[in-house]
Short mmCIF file of C-alpha atoms in Angstrom, two decimals:
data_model
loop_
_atom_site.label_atom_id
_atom_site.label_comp_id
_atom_site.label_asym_id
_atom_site.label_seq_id
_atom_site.Cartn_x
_atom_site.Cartn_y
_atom_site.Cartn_z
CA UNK M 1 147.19 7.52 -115.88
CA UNK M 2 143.80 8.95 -116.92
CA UNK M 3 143.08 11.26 -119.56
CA UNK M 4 142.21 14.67 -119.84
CA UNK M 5 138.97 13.93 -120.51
CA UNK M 6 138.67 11.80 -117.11
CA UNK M 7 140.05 14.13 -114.94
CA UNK M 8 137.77 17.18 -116.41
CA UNK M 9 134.64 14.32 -115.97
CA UNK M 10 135.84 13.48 -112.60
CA UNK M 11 136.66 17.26 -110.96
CA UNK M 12 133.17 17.86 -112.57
CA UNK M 13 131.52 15.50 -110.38
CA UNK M 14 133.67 16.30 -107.11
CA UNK M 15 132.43 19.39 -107.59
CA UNK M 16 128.64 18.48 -108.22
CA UNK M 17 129.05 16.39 -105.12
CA UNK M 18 130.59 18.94 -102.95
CA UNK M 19 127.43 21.85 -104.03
CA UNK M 20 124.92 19.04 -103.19
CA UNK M 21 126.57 18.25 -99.56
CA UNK M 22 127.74 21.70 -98.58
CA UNK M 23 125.09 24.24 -100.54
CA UNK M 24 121.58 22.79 -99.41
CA UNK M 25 120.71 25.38 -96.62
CA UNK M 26 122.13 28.39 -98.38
CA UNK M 27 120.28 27.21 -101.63
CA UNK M 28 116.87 26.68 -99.75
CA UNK M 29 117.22 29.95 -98.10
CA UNK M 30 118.15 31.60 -101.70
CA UNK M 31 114.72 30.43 -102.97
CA UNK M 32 112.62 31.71 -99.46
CA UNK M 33 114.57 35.23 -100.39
CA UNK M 34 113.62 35.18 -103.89
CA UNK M 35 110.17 33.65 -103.49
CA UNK M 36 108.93 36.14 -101.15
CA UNK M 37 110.11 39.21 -103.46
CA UNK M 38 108.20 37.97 -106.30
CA UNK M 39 104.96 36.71 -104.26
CA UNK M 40 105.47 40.79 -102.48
CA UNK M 41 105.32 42.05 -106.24
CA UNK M 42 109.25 42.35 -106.21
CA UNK M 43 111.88 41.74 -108.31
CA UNK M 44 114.80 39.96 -108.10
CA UNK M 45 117.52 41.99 -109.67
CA UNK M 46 120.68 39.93 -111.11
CA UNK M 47 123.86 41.07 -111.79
CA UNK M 48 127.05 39.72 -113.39
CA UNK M 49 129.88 40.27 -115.46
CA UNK M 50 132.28 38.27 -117.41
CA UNK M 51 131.90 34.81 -117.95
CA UNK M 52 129.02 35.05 -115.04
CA UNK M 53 126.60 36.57 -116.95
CA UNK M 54 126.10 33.50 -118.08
CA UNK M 55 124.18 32.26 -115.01
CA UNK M 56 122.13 35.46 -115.17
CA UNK M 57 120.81 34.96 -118.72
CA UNK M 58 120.70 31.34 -117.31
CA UNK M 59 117.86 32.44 -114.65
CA UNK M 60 115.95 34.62 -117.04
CA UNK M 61 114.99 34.05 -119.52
CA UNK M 62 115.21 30.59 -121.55
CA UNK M 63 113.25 27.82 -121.51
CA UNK M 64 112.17 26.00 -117.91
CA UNK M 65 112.51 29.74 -116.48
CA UNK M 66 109.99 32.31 -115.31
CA UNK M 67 109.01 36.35 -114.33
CA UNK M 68 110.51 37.92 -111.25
CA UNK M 69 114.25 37.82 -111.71
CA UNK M 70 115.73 40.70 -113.11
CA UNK M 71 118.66 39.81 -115.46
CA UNK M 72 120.93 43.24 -115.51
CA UNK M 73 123.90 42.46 -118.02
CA UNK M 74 126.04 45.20 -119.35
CA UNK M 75 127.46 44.33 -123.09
CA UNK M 76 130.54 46.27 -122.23
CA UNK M 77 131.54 43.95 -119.74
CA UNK M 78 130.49 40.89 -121.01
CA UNK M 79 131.03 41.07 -124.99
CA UNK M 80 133.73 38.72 -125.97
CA UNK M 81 133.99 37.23 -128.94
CA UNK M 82 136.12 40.13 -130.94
CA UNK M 83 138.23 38.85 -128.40
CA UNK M 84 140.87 41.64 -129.30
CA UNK M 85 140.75 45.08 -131.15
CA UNK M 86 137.28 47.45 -131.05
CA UNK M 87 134.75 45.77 -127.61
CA UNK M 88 138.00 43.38 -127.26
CA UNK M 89 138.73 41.89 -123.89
CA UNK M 90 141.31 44.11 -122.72
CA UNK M 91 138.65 47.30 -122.63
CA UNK M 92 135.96 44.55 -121.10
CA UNK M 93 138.91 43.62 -117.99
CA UNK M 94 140.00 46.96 -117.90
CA UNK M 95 136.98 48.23 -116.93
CA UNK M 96 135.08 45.55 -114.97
CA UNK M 97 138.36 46.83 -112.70
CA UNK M 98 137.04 50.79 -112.86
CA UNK M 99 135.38 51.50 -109.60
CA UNK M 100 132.01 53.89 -109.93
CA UNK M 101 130.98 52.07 -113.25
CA UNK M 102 128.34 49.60 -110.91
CA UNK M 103 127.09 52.88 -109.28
CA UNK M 104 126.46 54.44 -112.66
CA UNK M 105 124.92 50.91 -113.92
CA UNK M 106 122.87 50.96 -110.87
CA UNK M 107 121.24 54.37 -111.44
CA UNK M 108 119.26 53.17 -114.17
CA UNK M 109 117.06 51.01 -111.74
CA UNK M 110 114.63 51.73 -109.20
CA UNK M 111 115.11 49.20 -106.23
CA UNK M 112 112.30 48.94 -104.11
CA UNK M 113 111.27 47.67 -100.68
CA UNK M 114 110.35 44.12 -101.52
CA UNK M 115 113.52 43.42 -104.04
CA UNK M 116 116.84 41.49 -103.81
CA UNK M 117 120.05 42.02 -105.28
CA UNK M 118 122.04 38.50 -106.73
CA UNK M 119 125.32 39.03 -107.65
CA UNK M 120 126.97 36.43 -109.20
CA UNK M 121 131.40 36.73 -109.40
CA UNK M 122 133.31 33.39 -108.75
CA UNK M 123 136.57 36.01 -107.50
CA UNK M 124 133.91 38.29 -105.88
CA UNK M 125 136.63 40.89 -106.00
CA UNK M 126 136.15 43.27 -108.67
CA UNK M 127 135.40 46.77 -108.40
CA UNK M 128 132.19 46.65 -110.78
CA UNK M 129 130.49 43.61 -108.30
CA UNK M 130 131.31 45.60 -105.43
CA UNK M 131 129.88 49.10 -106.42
CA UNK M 132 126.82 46.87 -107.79
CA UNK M 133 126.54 45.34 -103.74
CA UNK M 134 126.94 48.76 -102.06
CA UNK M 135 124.35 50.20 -104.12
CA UNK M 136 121.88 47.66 -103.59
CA UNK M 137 122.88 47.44 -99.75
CA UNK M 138 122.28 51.40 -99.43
CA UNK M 139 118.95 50.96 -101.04
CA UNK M 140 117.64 48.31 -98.19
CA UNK M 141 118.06 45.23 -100.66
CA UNK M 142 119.46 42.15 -99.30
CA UNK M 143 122.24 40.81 -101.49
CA UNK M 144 122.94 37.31 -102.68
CA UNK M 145 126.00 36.25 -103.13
CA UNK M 146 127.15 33.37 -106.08
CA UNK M 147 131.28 33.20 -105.79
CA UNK M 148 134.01 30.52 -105.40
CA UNK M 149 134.57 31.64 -101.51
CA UNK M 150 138.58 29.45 -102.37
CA UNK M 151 138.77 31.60 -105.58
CA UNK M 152 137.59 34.70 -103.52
CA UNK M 153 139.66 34.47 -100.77
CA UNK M 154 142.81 33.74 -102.88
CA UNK M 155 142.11 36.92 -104.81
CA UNK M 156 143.15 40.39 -104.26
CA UNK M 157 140.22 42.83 -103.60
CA UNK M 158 140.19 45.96 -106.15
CA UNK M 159 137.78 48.41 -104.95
CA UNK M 160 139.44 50.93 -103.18
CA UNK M 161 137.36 50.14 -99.50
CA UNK M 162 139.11 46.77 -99.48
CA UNK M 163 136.23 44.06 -99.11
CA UNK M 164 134.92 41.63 -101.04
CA UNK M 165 131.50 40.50 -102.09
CA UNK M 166 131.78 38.19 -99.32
CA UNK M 167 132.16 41.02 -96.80
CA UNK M 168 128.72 42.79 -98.33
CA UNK M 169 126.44 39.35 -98.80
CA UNK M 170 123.63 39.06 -96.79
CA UNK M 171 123.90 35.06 -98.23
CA UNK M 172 126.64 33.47 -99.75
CA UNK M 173 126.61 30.87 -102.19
CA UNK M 174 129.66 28.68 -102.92
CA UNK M 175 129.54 27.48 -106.26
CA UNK M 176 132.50 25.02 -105.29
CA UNK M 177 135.38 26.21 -107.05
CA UNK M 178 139.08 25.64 -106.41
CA UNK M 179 141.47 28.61 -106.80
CA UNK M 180 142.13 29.73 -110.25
CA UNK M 181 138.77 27.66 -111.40
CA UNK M 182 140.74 25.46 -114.42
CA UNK M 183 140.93 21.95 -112.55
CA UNK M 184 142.93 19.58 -115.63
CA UNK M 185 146.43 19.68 -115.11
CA UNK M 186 148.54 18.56 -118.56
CA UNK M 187 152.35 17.01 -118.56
CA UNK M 188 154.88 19.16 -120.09
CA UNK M 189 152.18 22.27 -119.63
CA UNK M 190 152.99 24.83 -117.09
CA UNK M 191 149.49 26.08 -116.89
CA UNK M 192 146.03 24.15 -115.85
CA UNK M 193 143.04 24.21 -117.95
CA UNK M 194 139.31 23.63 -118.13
CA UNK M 195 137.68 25.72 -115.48
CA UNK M 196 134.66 24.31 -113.63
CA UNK M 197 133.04 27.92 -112.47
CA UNK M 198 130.24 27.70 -115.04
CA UNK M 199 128.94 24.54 -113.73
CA UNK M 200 128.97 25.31 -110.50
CA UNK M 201 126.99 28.31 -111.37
CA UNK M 202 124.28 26.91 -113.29
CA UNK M 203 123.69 23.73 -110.93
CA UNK M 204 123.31 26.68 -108.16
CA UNK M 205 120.66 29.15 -109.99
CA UNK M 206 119.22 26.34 -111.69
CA UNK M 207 118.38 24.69 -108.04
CA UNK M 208 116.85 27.86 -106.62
CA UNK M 209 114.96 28.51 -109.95
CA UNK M 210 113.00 25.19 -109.03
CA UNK M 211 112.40 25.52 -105.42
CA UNK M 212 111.15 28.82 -106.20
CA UNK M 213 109.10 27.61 -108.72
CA UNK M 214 107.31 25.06 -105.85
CA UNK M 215 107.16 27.81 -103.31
CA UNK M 216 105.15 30.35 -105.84
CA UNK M 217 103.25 27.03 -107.04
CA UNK M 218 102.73 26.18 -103.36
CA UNK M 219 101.63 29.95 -102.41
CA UNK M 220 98.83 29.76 -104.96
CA UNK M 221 100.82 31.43 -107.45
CA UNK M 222 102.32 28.88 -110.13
CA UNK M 223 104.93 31.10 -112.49
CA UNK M 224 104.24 31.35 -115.82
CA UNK M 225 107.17 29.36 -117.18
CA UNK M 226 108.84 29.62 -120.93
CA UNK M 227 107.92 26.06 -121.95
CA UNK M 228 109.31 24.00 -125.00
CA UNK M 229 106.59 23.06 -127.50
CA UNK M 230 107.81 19.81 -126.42
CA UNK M 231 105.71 19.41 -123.75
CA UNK M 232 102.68 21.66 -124.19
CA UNK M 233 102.81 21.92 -128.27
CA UNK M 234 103.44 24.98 -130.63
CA UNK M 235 99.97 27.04 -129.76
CA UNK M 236 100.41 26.48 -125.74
CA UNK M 237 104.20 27.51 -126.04
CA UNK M 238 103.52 30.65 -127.81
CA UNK M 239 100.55 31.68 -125.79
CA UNK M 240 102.70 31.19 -122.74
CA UNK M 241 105.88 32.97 -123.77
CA UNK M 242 103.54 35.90 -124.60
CA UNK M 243 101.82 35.45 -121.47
CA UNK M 244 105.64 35.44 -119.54
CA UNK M 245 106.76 38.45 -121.75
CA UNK M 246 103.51 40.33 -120.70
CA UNK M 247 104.38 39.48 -116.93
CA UNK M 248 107.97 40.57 -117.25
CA UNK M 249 107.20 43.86 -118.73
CA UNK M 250 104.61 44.87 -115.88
CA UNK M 251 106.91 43.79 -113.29
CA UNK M 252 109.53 46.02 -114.39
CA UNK M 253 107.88 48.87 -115.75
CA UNK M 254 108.15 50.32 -112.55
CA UNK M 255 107.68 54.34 -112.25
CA UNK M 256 110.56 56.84 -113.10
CA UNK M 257 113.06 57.00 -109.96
CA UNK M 258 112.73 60.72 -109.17
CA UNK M 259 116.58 60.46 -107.97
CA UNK M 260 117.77 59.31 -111.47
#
């Protein structure tokens, strides 16, 4: 019988091989959306909550990443490590639940003509993801959608209109995982563990990060990417995180929304 360890190692690669096999076209068609709203000027606004903000933060910005996605991450909704008692998870779930709060998040962004929305739930189902893709779908925007489309469809919708971020996406990404998300099933315990949502996730953003990063290249204009002294040395590095941190702030210092 294998181990814990083996079966985690093993439903991790199932599920690397399934995003490779199944996710090509959508992924390719991810980076054309996102590459023409940067080369346009635009941004590409990215939204999660819970555990995915982690793909979000792992777009922009960290190292091997560059200008023109928008990382929009709300500490209420994504603070967990007091874990109980003042921010403790209950408030965070309760309210990732409370339909207007996306609306109200949304306000405090001006979406224009050339931008797209990413929204990145594996359940796709809460009311906070869905007020965030009705926004962004009134505004003109064409919304991405990251989920688990098995999770998704095995999970009750919250918002009060009934649908799903898979009933708003203009694109749908499956990040490939089952129902539930934990994959390692223990003898003697009732309940699976070791979810696999995060790596879906990050093999997904991580792959249209770098066929963005050709198309812009390819277009005549190469990103200015957040790059490891590593590879370009301490006074490089610096000069180009500067450089990326100047670009950022000019792409998103966009004029007051009059309708704020």
């Amino acid at each position: 019988m294998s181990s814990p360890i083996d079966a985690y190692f093993a439903a991790a690669r199932a599920l690397f091989d399934r995003v490779e096999t199944t996710q090509r076209d959508a992924i390719l068609r991810a980076a054309r959306l996102c590459a023409d709203s940067i080369l346009a000027g635009g941004l590409v606004h990215m939204f999660g909550s819970g555990h995915s903000r982690m793909a979000v933060e792992e777009m922009f910005p960290r190292y091997g990443s560059f200008p023109g996605f928008h990382p929009i991450v709300e500490l209420s909704l994504t603070y967990h490590h007091p874990v109980v008692g003042a921010n403790g998870q209950r408030q965070a779930m309760f309210i990732e639940r409370t339909e207007g709060l996306g609306r109200v998040i949304m306000r405090n962004f001006r979406l224009e003509p050339h931008d797209v929305m990413w929204v990145i739930s594996t359940s796709g189902t809460s009311a906070v993801v869905i007020d965030v893709a009705l926004a962004a779908k009134e505004a003109g925007l064409p919304v991405i959608a990251l989920v688990s489309v098995e999770h998704a469809h095995a999970s009750r919708p919250t918002h009060s209109s009934g649908q799903r971020l898979l009933d708003l996406a203009d694109l749908i990404l499956d990040n490939g995982t089952p129902a539930g998300d934990a994959v390692v099933t223990i003898p003697g315990l009732r309940y699976p563990v070791a979810p696999v949502s995060t790596l879906g996730n990050t093999l997904i953003v991580n792959a249209v990060k770098a066929e963005v990063a050709r198309l812009l290249t390819e277009a005549g204009q190469p990103p200015l990417v957040l790059t490891h002294p590593h590879f370009v040395g301490e006074a490089e590095s610096r000069a180009v995180f500067e450089a990326a941190y100047d670009d950022y702030r000019a792409r998103v210092a966009r004029p007051a929304c009059r309708r704020c």
